[in-house]
């Protein structure tokens, strides 16, 4: 459900779709994104090939950041003081915040926070949807908003989610006045790590390697430097005859990327480029050139394909409740969006319905409905219901499409319990899915090609028909093998979601062909007197039976379950839950890796995260270094 927020003064936030996706779509696999003064954001493969426009119609998008797990790109437009976001393919552009003049932005993906830097040494933050805007750090040294203090701006931010730290580059008002600082993510314990820097413009972190990188200089000979996270052991990685603008780090690839102005001779027509170098100082490459005033750069190192149209509108019919108890209970049809990155607006889509003629069916034999609205978010579902009724509490208004309200000409009974055919088409008229046991030809006395899965138990409890999957792909919906009755799944012993009656057997609101979603915001391990304490937080859970903790002594080794019995989950909930489990079998002087997986009531398993101990448990029971390196899986 979209929410619109207004704040008094200059700052306000809203959600607004304004731009169309780019026409071309060539980039697959890891990409680099960059901003430019030309009013567009571009992207390419990491080697600079397949350059294309991500979004256009911007003014001066100066800074950029990517949430790879959620498939979102965020950018700041300093000219118009706004922050935007979009999907990785450039669709679904939203204006989140305005009136804030961001010099740089960064993301805390665990807490769902956007950070941005301003003048006067100030850092602001807000929720990912642009709400709850607040001043995170206001530097008291430059609190007076004078023109001189405006130059003390925060020009780069990096967030260490695992270590609970934020680092930032603070440009000074003159020579040798720049500083690199850090603080806890609650804004406390501010420290100056490096000082007396000139022309400080960007910062990036290698948390696992214990290094930070930054760009600085006069615009004549700029440099990329690095140091330990505490500011010691400063080392110059690169000296370049150019004006560097931003940096981006690919630790696993062993490279650092940067944008630069190649010439400052004509301020009205500054041309720049994007380059990269190996972290061992070898092999400088120009990957993209002739860019009009390049600004921020960011890397999407995911191997997911963000370009194909199939992922944009590959909606499938995933589950159907055909039994209605003579019309007393609602029928429903579930649509699923398998994309990791693209929401799909169903306005203008059509659903054609053909029903088996029978004496007990009182609905329309043939009908076509055109969707008036409805959006299916990435990896989410939309439930088409014949009429409103009771439901489990995880359903939101935007997940329901009520036929009795939207299409009053359709009666309560929409589907014949003997046989039906459904065809889903997008707004361009292209067929996206076909399901059912009839042939789809109207005005014929169809005989079902196969019997629908059993919809009632011996106790007359309703059960849905669920789409079967092989290797994650839905099977043919017009074949009997494409469906299974919920009676023949483990849902019969542990149903936690329903639409119509609490005793129904099914999983509406959950795409049953894949692992069920649990939103994990934290997974950490700490040494205690009792052993290694594993703590995690979920923001929401769907049909979650519980968790397993797995352990290995090597990153690529075999992970084995160490909890003797399943750690009970919360079932289906939209509320935050905190869990703790202690591994009492951890041995001293051993480096451990821990994984967490969730188990659905249907038996689906999904690994959620891995945490690694970056040191040893000593014989006296103390950790020699910090725990860290949380890597949330998409």
Coordinates of C-alpha atoms in Angstrom, one line a residue:
X1 CA 0.0 0.0 0.0
X2 CA 1.5 3.3 -1.0
X3 CA 1.7 5.9 1.8
X4 CA 2.2 9.6 1.2
X5 CA 4.0 11.6 3.9
X6 CA 4.3 15.4 4.3
X7 CA 6.8 17.2 6.5
X8 CA 6.7 20.9 7.4
X9 CA 9.4 23.0 5.9
X10 CA 11.5 22.2 2.9
X11 CA 11.8 18.4 3.5
X12 CA 9.1 16.0 2.4
X13 CA 8.9 12.6 1.0
X14 CA 6.5 10.8 -1.4
X15 CA 6.3 7.9 -3.8
X16 CA 5.9 8.9 -7.4
X17 CA 6.3 7.0 -10.7
X18 CA 7.6 9.4 -13.3
X19 CA 9.8 7.7 -15.9
X20 CA 9.6 4.9 -18.4
X21 CA 12.2 2.1 -18.5
X22 CA 15.0 2.3 -21.0
X23 CA 14.4 1.1 -24.5
X24 CA 17.5 -1.1 -24.8
X25 CA 18.2 -3.9 -22.5
X26 CA 21.6 -5.6 -23.2
X27 CA 23.4 -5.8 -19.9
X28 CA 23.4 -9.1 -18.1
X29 CA 25.6 -10.2 -15.1
X30 CA 27.7 -7.8 -13.1
X31 CA 27.5 -4.2 -14.1
X32 CA 28.8 -0.7 -13.3
X33 CA 26.3 2.2 -13.0
X34 CA 27.3 5.9 -13.3
X35 CA 25.8 9.3 -13.2
X36 CA 26.5 12.2 -15.6
X37 CA 25.7 15.8 -16.1
X38 CA 23.9 15.0 -19.3
X39 CA 20.7 14.2 -17.3
X40 CA 21.0 10.5 -17.4
X41 CA 22.2 7.5 -15.5
X42 CA 24.0 4.8 -17.6
X43 CA 25.3 1.3 -17.0
X44 CA 27.5 -1.2 -18.8
X45 CA 29.3 -4.5 -18.2
X46 CA 32.3 -4.3 -15.9
X47 CA 34.7 -4.1 -18.9
X48 CA 32.8 -1.1 -20.4
X49 CA 30.9 -3.0 -23.1
X50 CA 27.2 -2.9 -23.7
X51 CA 26.7 0.7 -22.6
X52 CA 23.1 1.7 -22.2
X53 CA 20.9 4.3 -20.6
X54 CA 19.5 3.3 -17.2
X55 CA 17.2 6.3 -16.7
X56 CA 17.0 9.7 -18.5
X57 CA 15.2 12.9 -17.7
X58 CA 17.4 13.7 -14.6
X59 CA 19.1 17.0 -13.9
X60 CA 22.4 16.4 -12.2
X61 CA 22.4 13.0 -10.6
X62 CA 25.7 13.2 -8.7
X63 CA 25.8 10.2 -6.3
X64 CA 24.6 6.6 -6.7
X65 CA 24.3 3.4 -4.6
X66 CA 22.9 -0.1 -5.3
X67 CA 21.0 -2.6 -3.1
X68 CA 21.9 -5.8 -4.9
X69 CA 19.8 -8.1 -2.8
X70 CA 16.6 -6.0 -3.3
X71 CA 17.5 -5.1 -6.9
X72 CA 17.2 -1.4 -6.4
X73 CA 19.3 1.6 -7.6
X74 CA 19.3 4.8 -5.5
X75 CA 20.7 8.2 -6.6
X76 CA 20.9 11.7 -5.4
X77 CA 20.2 14.7 -7.7
X78 CA 22.2 17.6 -6.1
X79 CA 20.9 20.2 -8.5
X80 CA 17.3 19.7 -7.4
X81 CA 18.0 18.3 -4.0
X82 CA 16.3 15.0 -4.5
X83 CA 16.9 11.3 -3.9
X84 CA 15.4 8.7 -6.2
X85 CA 15.4 4.9 -6.7
X86 CA 14.4 2.5 -9.4
X87 CA 14.6 -1.2 -10.3
X88 CA 17.9 -2.4 -11.8
X89 CA 16.5 -2.2 -15.3
X90 CA 15.4 1.5 -14.9
X91 CA 11.7 0.8 -14.3
X92 CA 9.6 1.9 -11.3
X93 CA 11.4 5.2 -10.7
X94 CA 10.3 6.7 -7.4
X95 CA 11.1 10.1 -6.0
X96 CA 11.8 9.5 -2.3
X97 CA 13.1 12.6 -0.7
X98 CA 13.4 16.2 -1.8
X99 CA 14.8 19.5 -0.4
X100 CA 18.0 17.8 1.0
X101 CA 20.9 18.6 -1.5
X102 CA 22.8 15.3 -1.2
X103 CA 26.5 15.3 -2.0
X104 CA 26.7 11.5 -1.6
X105 CA 24.5 8.6 -0.5
X106 CA 25.0 5.2 1.1
X107 CA 22.8 2.3 2.2
X108 CA 22.4 0.3 5.3
X109 CA 20.6 -2.7 3.8
X110 CA 20.1 -4.5 7.1
X111 CA 18.3 -1.6 8.8
X112 CA 16.7 -0.3 5.6
X113 CA 18.2 3.2 5.8
X114 CA 19.5 5.7 3.2
X115 CA 22.3 8.0 4.4
X116 CA 23.3 11.2 2.6
X117 CA 25.9 13.8 3.2
X118 CA 25.4 17.6 3.1
X119 CA 27.2 20.8 3.7
X120 CA 28.2 21.9 7.2
X121 CA 29.6 18.4 7.9
X122 CA 26.0 17.1 8.3
X123 CA 24.7 13.5 7.7
X124 CA 21.0 12.8 7.2
X125 CA 19.2 9.5 6.9
X126 CA 15.7 8.1 6.1
X127 CA 14.0 4.8 5.6
X128 CA 14.3 3.2 2.2
X129 CA 10.8 4.5 1.2
X130 CA 11.9 8.1 2.1
X131 CA 10.0 8.4 5.4
X132 CA 11.4 9.1 8.9
X133 CA 13.9 11.7 7.7
X134 CA 16.3 12.8 10.5
X135 CA 19.6 14.4 11.1
X136 CA 22.0 11.6 12.0
X137 CA 25.1 13.6 12.7
X138 CA 25.3 17.4 12.9
X139 CA 28.9 18.5 13.3
X140 CA 28.9 21.2 16.0
X141 CA 32.1 22.7 14.6
X142 CA 30.2 23.9 11.5
X143 CA 26.7 24.2 12.9
X144 CA 26.4 27.9 11.8
X145 CA 25.1 27.7 8.2
X146 CA 27.5 30.2 6.7
X147 CA 29.0 30.1 3.2
X148 CA 32.4 29.2 4.7
X149 CA 31.0 26.3 6.7
X150 CA 29.0 25.1 3.7
X151 CA 32.3 24.0 2.2
X152 CA 32.8 21.6 5.1
X153 CA 30.6 19.0 3.3
X154 CA 30.4 15.3 3.7
X155 CA 31.6 14.1 0.3
X156 CA 31.6 10.3 0.8
X157 CA 29.8 7.8 3.1
X158 CA 30.3 4.0 3.6
X159 CA 28.4 1.8 5.9
X160 CA 29.8 -1.3 7.6
X161 CA 26.6 -3.2 8.4
X162 CA 28.4 -6.1 10.1
X163 CA 30.6 -4.0 12.3
X164 CA 27.8 -1.5 13.1
X165 CA 29.9 1.4 11.9
X166 CA 29.5 4.3 9.5
X167 CA 32.6 6.0 7.8
X168 CA 32.6 9.3 6.0
X169 CA 34.8 11.7 4.2
X170 CA 34.5 15.3 5.3
X171 CA 35.9 17.8 2.9
X172 CA 37.5 20.9 4.5
X173 CA 37.1 24.5 3.6
X174 CA 40.6 24.8 2.4
X175 CA 44.0 23.0 2.0
X176 CA 44.7 20.1 4.4
X177 CA 41.4 20.4 6.2
X178 CA 39.7 17.2 5.1
X179 CA 39.1 14.3 7.5
X180 CA 37.9 10.7 7.5
X181 CA 35.7 9.9 10.5
X182 CA 33.7 7.0 11.8
X183 CA 30.9 6.5 14.3
X184 CA 28.6 3.8 15.6
X185 CA 25.3 3.4 13.6
X186 CA 23.5 5.0 16.6
X187 CA 25.5 8.2 16.0
X188 CA 27.7 7.8 19.0
X189 CA 31.5 7.4 19.5
X190 CA 32.6 9.7 16.7
X191 CA 36.3 9.4 15.9
X192 CA 38.7 11.1 13.5
X193 CA 40.7 8.4 11.7
X194 CA 42.7 10.4 9.2
X195 CA 43.2 14.2 9.0
X196 CA 45.0 16.9 7.0
X197 CA 43.6 15.6 3.7
X198 CA 43.1 17.9 0.7
X199 CA 40.2 17.6 -1.8
X200 CA 38.7 14.6 -0.2
X201 CA 35.9 13.2 -2.4
X202 CA 34.9 9.6 -1.8
X203 CA 35.3 6.6 0.4
X204 CA 34.9 2.8 0.1
X205 CA 35.4 -0.1 2.5
X206 CA 36.9 -3.6 2.4
X207 CA 35.5 -4.7 5.7
X208 CA 36.8 -8.3 5.6
X209 CA 40.2 -7.2 4.5
X210 CA 40.2 -4.4 7.2
X211 CA 40.9 -1.6 4.7
X212 CA 39.3 1.7 3.6
X213 CA 40.0 3.5 0.3
X214 CA 39.5 7.1 -0.6
X215 CA 40.2 9.6 -3.4
X216 CA 41.8 13.0 -2.7
X217 CA 43.8 15.7 -4.5
X218 CA 43.9 19.1 -6.1
X219 CA 42.5 18.2 -9.5
X220 CA 46.0 18.3 -11.0
X221 CA 47.4 15.2 -9.4
X222 CA 44.7 13.2 -7.6
X223 CA 45.3 10.0 -5.8
X224 CA 43.5 6.9 -4.5
X225 CA 44.8 5.9 -1.0
X226 CA 44.1 3.2 1.4
X227 CA 44.6 2.5 5.1
X228 CA 43.6 0.2 7.9
X229 CA 40.1 0.8 9.2
X230 CA 41.5 2.6 12.2
X231 CA 43.4 5.0 9.9
X232 CA 46.9 3.5 10.3
X233 CA 49.3 2.4 7.6
X234 CA 48.3 4.9 4.9
X235 CA 49.4 3.7 1.4
X236 CA 49.0 5.4 -2.0
X237 CA 47.5 3.0 -4.5
X238 CA 47.4 5.3 -7.5
X239 CA 48.5 8.8 -8.6
X240 CA 46.6 10.2 -11.6
X241 CA 46.8 13.4 -13.6
X242 CA 43.0 14.0 -13.4
X243 CA 40.2 15.2 -11.2
X244 CA 38.8 12.1 -9.5
X245 CA 35.1 12.1 -8.6
X246 CA 34.0 8.8 -7.1
X247 CA 35.3 5.3 -6.4
X248 CA 33.8 1.8 -6.2
X249 CA 35.4 -1.3 -4.9
X250 CA 35.2 -4.9 -6.2
X251 CA 37.1 -6.9 -3.5
X252 CA 36.5 -10.3 -4.9
X253 CA 37.5 -9.2 -8.4
X254 CA 40.6 -7.5 -7.0
X255 CA 39.8 -4.1 -8.6
X256 CA 38.9 -0.5 -7.8
X257 CA 36.9 1.7 -10.2
X258 CA 36.8 5.5 -10.4
X259 CA 35.3 8.3 -12.4
X260 CA 37.3 11.3 -13.3
X261 CA 37.3 14.6 -15.3
X262 CA 40.0 14.3 -17.9
X263 CA 40.2 18.0 -18.6
X264 CA 39.1 21.1 -16.7
X265 CA 39.9 23.5 -19.6
X266 CA 36.3 24.2 -20.5
X267 CA 34.0 24.2 -17.5
X268 CA 30.9 24.2 -19.8
X269 CA 32.0 21.0 -21.5
X270 CA 34.0 18.8 -19.1
X271 CA 34.6 15.4 -20.5
X272 CA 35.6 12.5 -18.3
X273 CA 36.0 8.7 -18.1
X274 CA 35.7 5.7 -15.9
X275 CA 38.8 3.7 -15.2
X276 CA 39.9 0.7 -13.1
X277 CA 43.1 -0.7 -11.7
X278 CA 44.0 -4.0 -9.9
X279 CA 44.4 -3.7 -6.2
X280 CA 48.0 -4.8 -6.6
X281 CA 48.6 -1.5 -8.6
X282 CA 48.8 -3.3 -12.0
X283 CA 46.8 -2.9 -15.3
X284 CA 45.2 0.5 -15.4
X285 CA 42.3 0.4 -17.9
X286 CA 39.9 3.0 -19.3
X287 CA 36.6 1.2 -19.6
X288 CA 34.3 4.1 -20.7
X289 CA 35.3 7.4 -22.1
X290 CA 33.8 10.6 -23.5
X291 CA 31.3 11.0 -20.6
X292 CA 29.9 14.5 -20.0
X293 CA 31.0 15.3 -16.4
X294 CA 30.8 11.8 -14.8
X295 CA 29.7 11.7 -11.2
X296 CA 29.0 8.8 -8.8
X297 CA 29.6 5.2 -9.7
X298 CA 28.4 2.0 -8.2
X299 CA 28.8 -1.7 -8.8
X300 CA 26.1 -4.4 -9.1
X301 CA 28.1 -7.6 -8.7
X302 CA 25.1 -9.9 -8.8
X303 CA 25.1 -12.4 -11.7
X304 CA 21.3 -12.0 -12.0
X305 CA 19.9 -11.0 -15.5
X306 CA 18.3 -7.6 -15.1
X307 CA 17.4 -7.2 -18.8
X308 CA 15.0 -9.8 -20.1
X309 CA 11.4 -8.9 -20.6
X310 CA 10.4 -12.3 -19.3
X311 CA 11.5 -11.2 -15.8
X312 CA 9.5 -8.0 -16.2
X313 CA 6.1 -9.5 -16.7
X314 CA 6.5 -13.3 -16.3
X315 CA 3.5 -13.5 -14.0
X316 CA 2.1 -17.1 -13.5
X317 CA -1.0 -18.5 -12.0
X318 CA 0.4 -20.3 -9.0
X319 CA -2.5 -21.6 -6.8
X320 CA -6.3 -21.8 -7.1
X321 CA -9.1 -22.5 -4.6
X322 CA -11.9 -23.8 -6.7
X323 CA -14.1 -25.3 -3.9
X324 CA -16.7 -22.8 -2.7
X325 CA -19.0 -24.8 -0.5
X326 CA -21.9 -24.0 -2.8
X327 CA -20.9 -20.3 -3.0
X328 CA -20.7 -19.8 0.8
X329 CA -16.9 -19.3 0.7
X330 CA -14.9 -17.3 -1.8
X331 CA -13.0 -18.8 -4.6
X332 CA -9.6 -17.4 -5.4
X333 CA -6.8 -17.4 -8.0
X334 CA -3.3 -16.5 -6.9
X335 CA -0.8 -14.7 -9.3
X336 CA 2.9 -14.9 -8.6
X337 CA 5.7 -12.6 -9.8
X338 CA 8.9 -14.6 -10.0
X339 CA 11.2 -11.6 -10.6
X340 CA 13.7 -10.6 -8.0
X341 CA 13.8 -7.0 -9.2
X342 CA 10.6 -6.0 -11.2
X343 CA 7.2 -5.1 -9.9
X344 CA 4.4 -5.6 -12.4
X345 CA 1.5 -3.3 -12.9
X346 CA -1.5 -5.3 -14.0
X347 CA -3.6 -2.4 -15.3
X348 CA -4.8 -3.4 -18.8
X349 CA -4.0 -7.1 -18.4
X350 CA -6.8 -9.5 -19.1
X351 CA -7.9 -12.8 -17.6
X352 CA -10.1 -15.0 -19.9
X353 CA -12.3 -17.6 -18.1
X354 CA -14.0 -20.6 -19.7
X355 CA -16.1 -22.9 -17.5
X356 CA -17.5 -26.4 -17.8
X357 CA -21.3 -26.4 -18.4
X358 CA -22.8 -28.3 -15.4
X359 CA -26.1 -28.1 -13.5
X360 CA -24.3 -27.2 -10.2
X361 CA -22.4 -24.2 -11.7
X362 CA -24.3 -20.9 -11.4
X363 CA -21.6 -18.6 -12.6
X364 CA -20.8 -17.3 -16.1
X365 CA -19.6 -19.9 -18.6
X366 CA -17.4 -17.4 -20.5
X367 CA -16.0 -14.2 -19.1
X368 CA -13.1 -11.8 -19.7
X369 CA -12.0 -9.3 -17.1
X370 CA -9.6 -6.5 -17.7
X371 CA -7.6 -5.4 -14.6
X372 CA -8.3 -1.9 -13.5
X373 CA -5.3 -1.8 -11.2
X374 CA -3.2 -4.1 -9.1
X375 CA 0.6 -4.4 -8.7
X376 CA 2.5 -7.6 -8.0
X377 CA 5.7 -6.8 -6.2
X378 CA 9.0 -8.8 -6.9
X379 CA 8.7 -12.3 -5.4
X380 CA 5.2 -11.5 -4.2
X381 CA 1.7 -12.6 -5.0
X382 CA -1.7 -11.1 -5.8
X383 CA -4.9 -12.9 -4.8
X384 CA -7.9 -12.5 -7.1
X385 CA -11.0 -13.2 -4.9
X386 CA -14.6 -13.8 -5.9
X387 CA -15.8 -11.9 -2.8
X388 CA -14.5 -10.6 0.5
X389 CA -14.2 -12.9 3.5
X390 CA -12.0 -13.7 6.4
X391 CA -8.2 -14.0 5.9
X392 CA -5.0 -14.7 7.9
X393 CA -3.5 -11.5 9.1
X394 CA -0.5 -11.3 6.8
X395 CA -2.6 -10.1 3.8
X396 CA -2.3 -6.4 2.9
X397 CA -4.9 -4.5 0.9
X398 CA -2.7 -4.3 -2.1
X399 CA -2.4 -8.1 -2.2
X400 CA -6.1 -8.5 -2.9
X401 CA -8.0 -7.9 -6.1
X402 CA -11.8 -8.2 -5.2
X403 CA -13.9 -9.2 -8.2
X404 CA -17.2 -8.3 -6.5
X405 CA -16.0 -4.7 -6.2
X406 CA -14.0 -4.3 -9.4
X407 CA -16.3 -6.4 -11.7
X408 CA -19.8 -6.6 -10.3
X409 CA -21.0 -8.5 -13.4
X410 CA -19.1 -11.5 -12.2
X411 CA -21.1 -13.5 -9.6
X412 CA -19.7 -15.1 -6.5
X413 CA -18.9 -18.4 -8.2
X414 CA -16.3 -17.8 -10.8
X415 CA -14.9 -21.2 -11.5
X416 CA -16.6 -24.5 -12.2
X417 CA -15.5 -27.2 -9.8
X418 CA -15.7 -29.7 -12.7
X419 CA -13.5 -27.9 -15.1
X420 CA -12.2 -24.5 -16.3
X421 CA -9.6 -22.8 -18.5
X422 CA -7.8 -19.5 -17.7
X423 CA -5.6 -17.4 -20.0
X424 CA -3.7 -14.5 -18.6
X425 CA -2.4 -11.9 -21.0
X426 CA -0.5 -8.7 -20.5
X427 CA -1.6 -5.2 -21.7
X428 CA 0.0 -5.8 -25.1
X429 CA -2.2 -8.9 -25.6
X430 CA 0.7 -11.4 -25.2
X431 CA -0.2 -14.6 -23.4
X432 CA 1.6 -15.0 -20.1
X433 CA 0.0 -18.2 -18.7
X434 CA -2.6 -20.8 -19.5
X435 CA -4.0 -23.2 -17.0
X436 CA -7.0 -25.6 -16.6
X437 CA -8.4 -28.9 -17.9
X438 CA -10.6 -27.5 -20.8
X439 CA -9.4 -26.6 -24.3
X440 CA -10.0 -22.8 -24.1
X441 CA -12.4 -22.7 -27.0
X442 CA -15.6 -20.8 -26.2
X443 CA -19.1 -22.0 -26.8
X444 CA -18.2 -25.6 -26.9
X445 CA -19.5 -28.4 -24.6
X446 CA -16.1 -29.2 -23.3
X447 CA -15.2 -32.4 -21.6
X448 CA -12.4 -32.0 -19.1
X449 CA -9.1 -33.6 -20.4
X450 CA -8.2 -34.5 -16.8
X451 CA -9.8 -34.3 -13.4
X452 CA -9.0 -31.4 -11.2
X453 CA -7.0 -32.2 -8.0
X454 CA -9.1 -33.1 -5.0
X455 CA -10.5 -30.0 -3.4
X456 CA -12.3 -31.4 -0.3
X457 CA -11.1 -33.8 2.4
X458 CA -13.3 -36.5 3.9
X459 CA -14.2 -34.0 6.6
X460 CA -15.3 -31.5 3.9
X461 CA -12.3 -29.2 4.5
X462 CA -11.4 -27.1 1.5
X463 CA -8.0 -27.6 -0.2
X464 CA -6.4 -25.6 -3.0
X465 CA -4.7 -26.8 -6.1
X466 CA -1.0 -25.8 -6.1
X467 CA 1.2 -25.4 -9.2
X468 CA 4.1 -27.9 -9.3
X469 CA 7.7 -26.8 -10.0
X470 CA 10.8 -28.5 -11.3
X471 CA 14.1 -26.8 -10.7
X472 CA 12.2 -23.7 -9.7
X473 CA 10.2 -23.5 -13.0
X474 CA 6.4 -23.9 -13.0
X475 CA 5.1 -26.9 -14.9
X476 CA 2.6 -26.8 -17.7
X477 CA -0.6 -25.4 -16.3
X478 CA -2.8 -27.2 -18.8
X479 CA -1.5 -30.6 -17.8
X480 CA -2.5 -32.8 -14.8
X481 CA 1.1 -33.0 -13.8
X482 CA 1.2 -29.3 -13.4
X483 CA -0.9 -29.3 -10.2
X484 CA -1.1 -31.0 -6.9
X485 CA -3.8 -30.9 -4.3
X486 CA -2.8 -29.2 -1.0
X487 CA -4.1 -32.4 0.7
X488 CA -1.1 -34.2 -0.7
X489 CA 1.4 -31.7 0.8
X490 CA 2.7 -31.1 4.3
X491 CA 0.4 -28.1 4.5
X492 CA -2.3 -30.4 5.7
X493 CA -0.4 -30.6 9.1
X494 CA 0.6 -27.0 9.4
X495 CA -1.4 -24.4 7.4
X496 CA -0.9 -20.9 8.7
X497 CA -2.4 -18.8 5.8
X498 CA -5.9 -18.9 4.4
X499 CA -8.5 -16.8 2.6
X500 CA -12.1 -17.9 3.3
X501 CA -11.9 -20.2 6.3
X502 CA -9.2 -20.9 8.9
X503 CA -9.5 -24.7 8.3
X504 CA -8.7 -24.3 4.6
X505 CA -5.6 -26.2 3.4
X506 CA -3.5 -24.1 1.2
X507 CA -0.9 -21.3 1.0
X508 CA -2.5 -18.2 -0.4
X509 CA -0.1 -15.3 -0.4
X510 CA 2.9 -17.6 -0.5
X511 CA 4.4 -18.9 -3.8
X512 CA 4.6 -22.6 -3.0
X513 CA 6.9 -23.6 -5.8
X514 CA 9.9 -22.0 -4.2
X515 CA 11.4 -21.4 -0.8
X516 CA 9.1 -19.4 1.4
X517 CA 10.2 -15.9 2.3
X518 CA 11.6 -14.9 5.7
X519 CA 12.9 -11.3 5.9
X520 CA 16.1 -11.5 7.9
X521 CA 17.6 -8.2 9.1
X522 CA 20.4 -9.4 11.4
X523 CA 22.4 -12.6 12.0
X524 CA 25.3 -12.4 14.4
X525 CA 27.4 -14.6 16.6
X526 CA 29.0 -13.6 19.9
X527 CA 31.1 -15.4 22.5
X528 CA 29.6 -15.9 25.9
X529 CA 30.4 -17.9 28.9
X530 CA 28.0 -20.6 27.8
X531 CA 29.4 -20.9 24.3
X532 CA 28.8 -19.2 20.9
X533 CA 25.6 -17.3 21.1
X534 CA 23.8 -17.0 17.7
X535 CA 21.3 -14.1 17.4
X536 CA 19.1 -13.2 14.6
X537 CA 16.1 -10.9 13.9
X538 CA 13.3 -11.4 11.3
X539 CA 11.2 -8.5 10.1
X540 CA 8.5 -10.8 8.8
X541 CA 7.8 -14.5 8.2
X542 CA 5.5 -16.5 6.0
X543 CA 4.6 -20.1 6.8
X544 CA 7.9 -20.5 8.7
X545 CA 8.1 -23.7 10.7
X546 CA 11.5 -22.9 12.1
X547 CA 15.3 -22.6 11.7
X548 CA 18.4 -24.7 11.6
X549 CA 21.9 -23.5 12.4
X550 CA 24.7 -25.1 10.4
X551 CA 28.4 -24.9 11.1
X552 CA 31.6 -25.5 9.2
X553 CA 35.3 -24.9 9.8
X554 CA 35.9 -23.7 6.3
X555 CA 34.0 -21.3 4.0
X556 CA 33.6 -23.9 1.2
X557 CA 33.4 -26.9 3.5
X558 CA 30.5 -29.1 4.5
X559 CA 28.0 -27.3 6.7
X560 CA 26.3 -29.5 9.3
X561 CA 23.3 -28.8 11.4
X562 CA 24.3 -28.3 15.0
X563 CA 21.0 -27.7 16.7
X564 CA 19.6 -31.0 18.0
X565 CA 16.0 -30.0 17.1
X566 CA 14.3 -27.4 14.9
X567 CA 14.3 -23.9 16.4
X568 CA 10.6 -23.0 16.2
X569 CA 9.6 -20.1 13.9
X570 CA 6.7 -17.7 14.2
X571 CA 4.6 -19.1 11.4
X572 CA 3.2 -16.2 9.5
X573 CA 3.7 -12.7 11.0
X574 CA 4.5 -9.2 9.8
X575 CA 6.0 -8.3 13.2
X576 CA 9.7 -8.3 14.2
X577 CA 10.9 -11.4 16.1
X578 CA 14.3 -11.9 17.9
X579 CA 15.8 -15.3 18.2
X580 CA 18.8 -16.6 20.2
X581 CA 20.4 -20.1 20.2
X582 CA 23.7 -21.1 21.8
X583 CA 26.3 -23.5 20.3
X584 CA 27.8 -25.1 23.4
X585 CA 30.0 -27.4 21.3
X586 CA 32.3 -24.8 19.8
X587 CA 36.0 -25.7 20.5
X588 CA 38.8 -23.3 21.3
X589 CA 41.3 -22.2 18.7
X590 CA 39.0 -22.9 15.8
X591 CA 37.6 -20.5 13.2
X592 CA 33.9 -21.3 12.6
X593 CA 31.5 -20.4 9.8
X594 CA 27.8 -20.4 10.7
X595 CA 24.8 -20.6 8.4
X596 CA 21.1 -20.2 9.1
X597 CA 18.3 -21.7 7.1
X598 CA 14.5 -21.5 7.4
X599 CA 12.1 -24.4 6.9
X600 CA 8.5 -24.0 5.7
X601 CA 5.7 -26.2 6.9
X602 CA 5.7 -27.7 3.4
X603 CA 9.3 -28.7 3.9
X604 CA 11.0 -26.1 1.7
X605 CA 14.4 -25.0 2.8
X606 CA 16.3 -21.8 2.2
X607 CA 19.7 -20.6 3.4
X608 CA 19.3 -17.0 4.6
X609 CA 22.8 -15.9 5.7
X610 CA 26.3 -16.8 6.7
X611 CA 28.4 -15.3 9.5
X612 CA 32.1 -15.9 9.9
X613 CA 34.3 -15.6 12.9
X614 CA 37.3 -13.5 11.9
X615 CA 39.5 -14.9 14.6
X616 CA 39.8 -17.7 17.1
X617 CA 38.1 -18.7 20.3
X618 CA 41.0 -18.8 22.6
X619 CA 41.6 -21.4 25.3
X620 CA 40.7 -18.8 27.9
X621 CA 37.3 -18.3 26.2
X622 CA 37.9 -14.9 24.6
X623 CA 37.5 -13.9 21.0
X624 CA 40.8 -12.6 19.6
X625 CA 39.1 -10.5 16.9
X626 CA 35.6 -9.3 16.1
X627 CA 32.8 -11.3 14.5
X628 CA 31.7 -10.1 11.2
X629 CA 31.1 -10.4 7.5
X630 CA 27.3 -10.9 7.3
X631 CA 26.3 -11.7 3.8
X632 CA 22.6 -11.7 3.2
X633 CA 21.4 -13.9 0.3
X634 CA 19.0 -12.5 -2.2

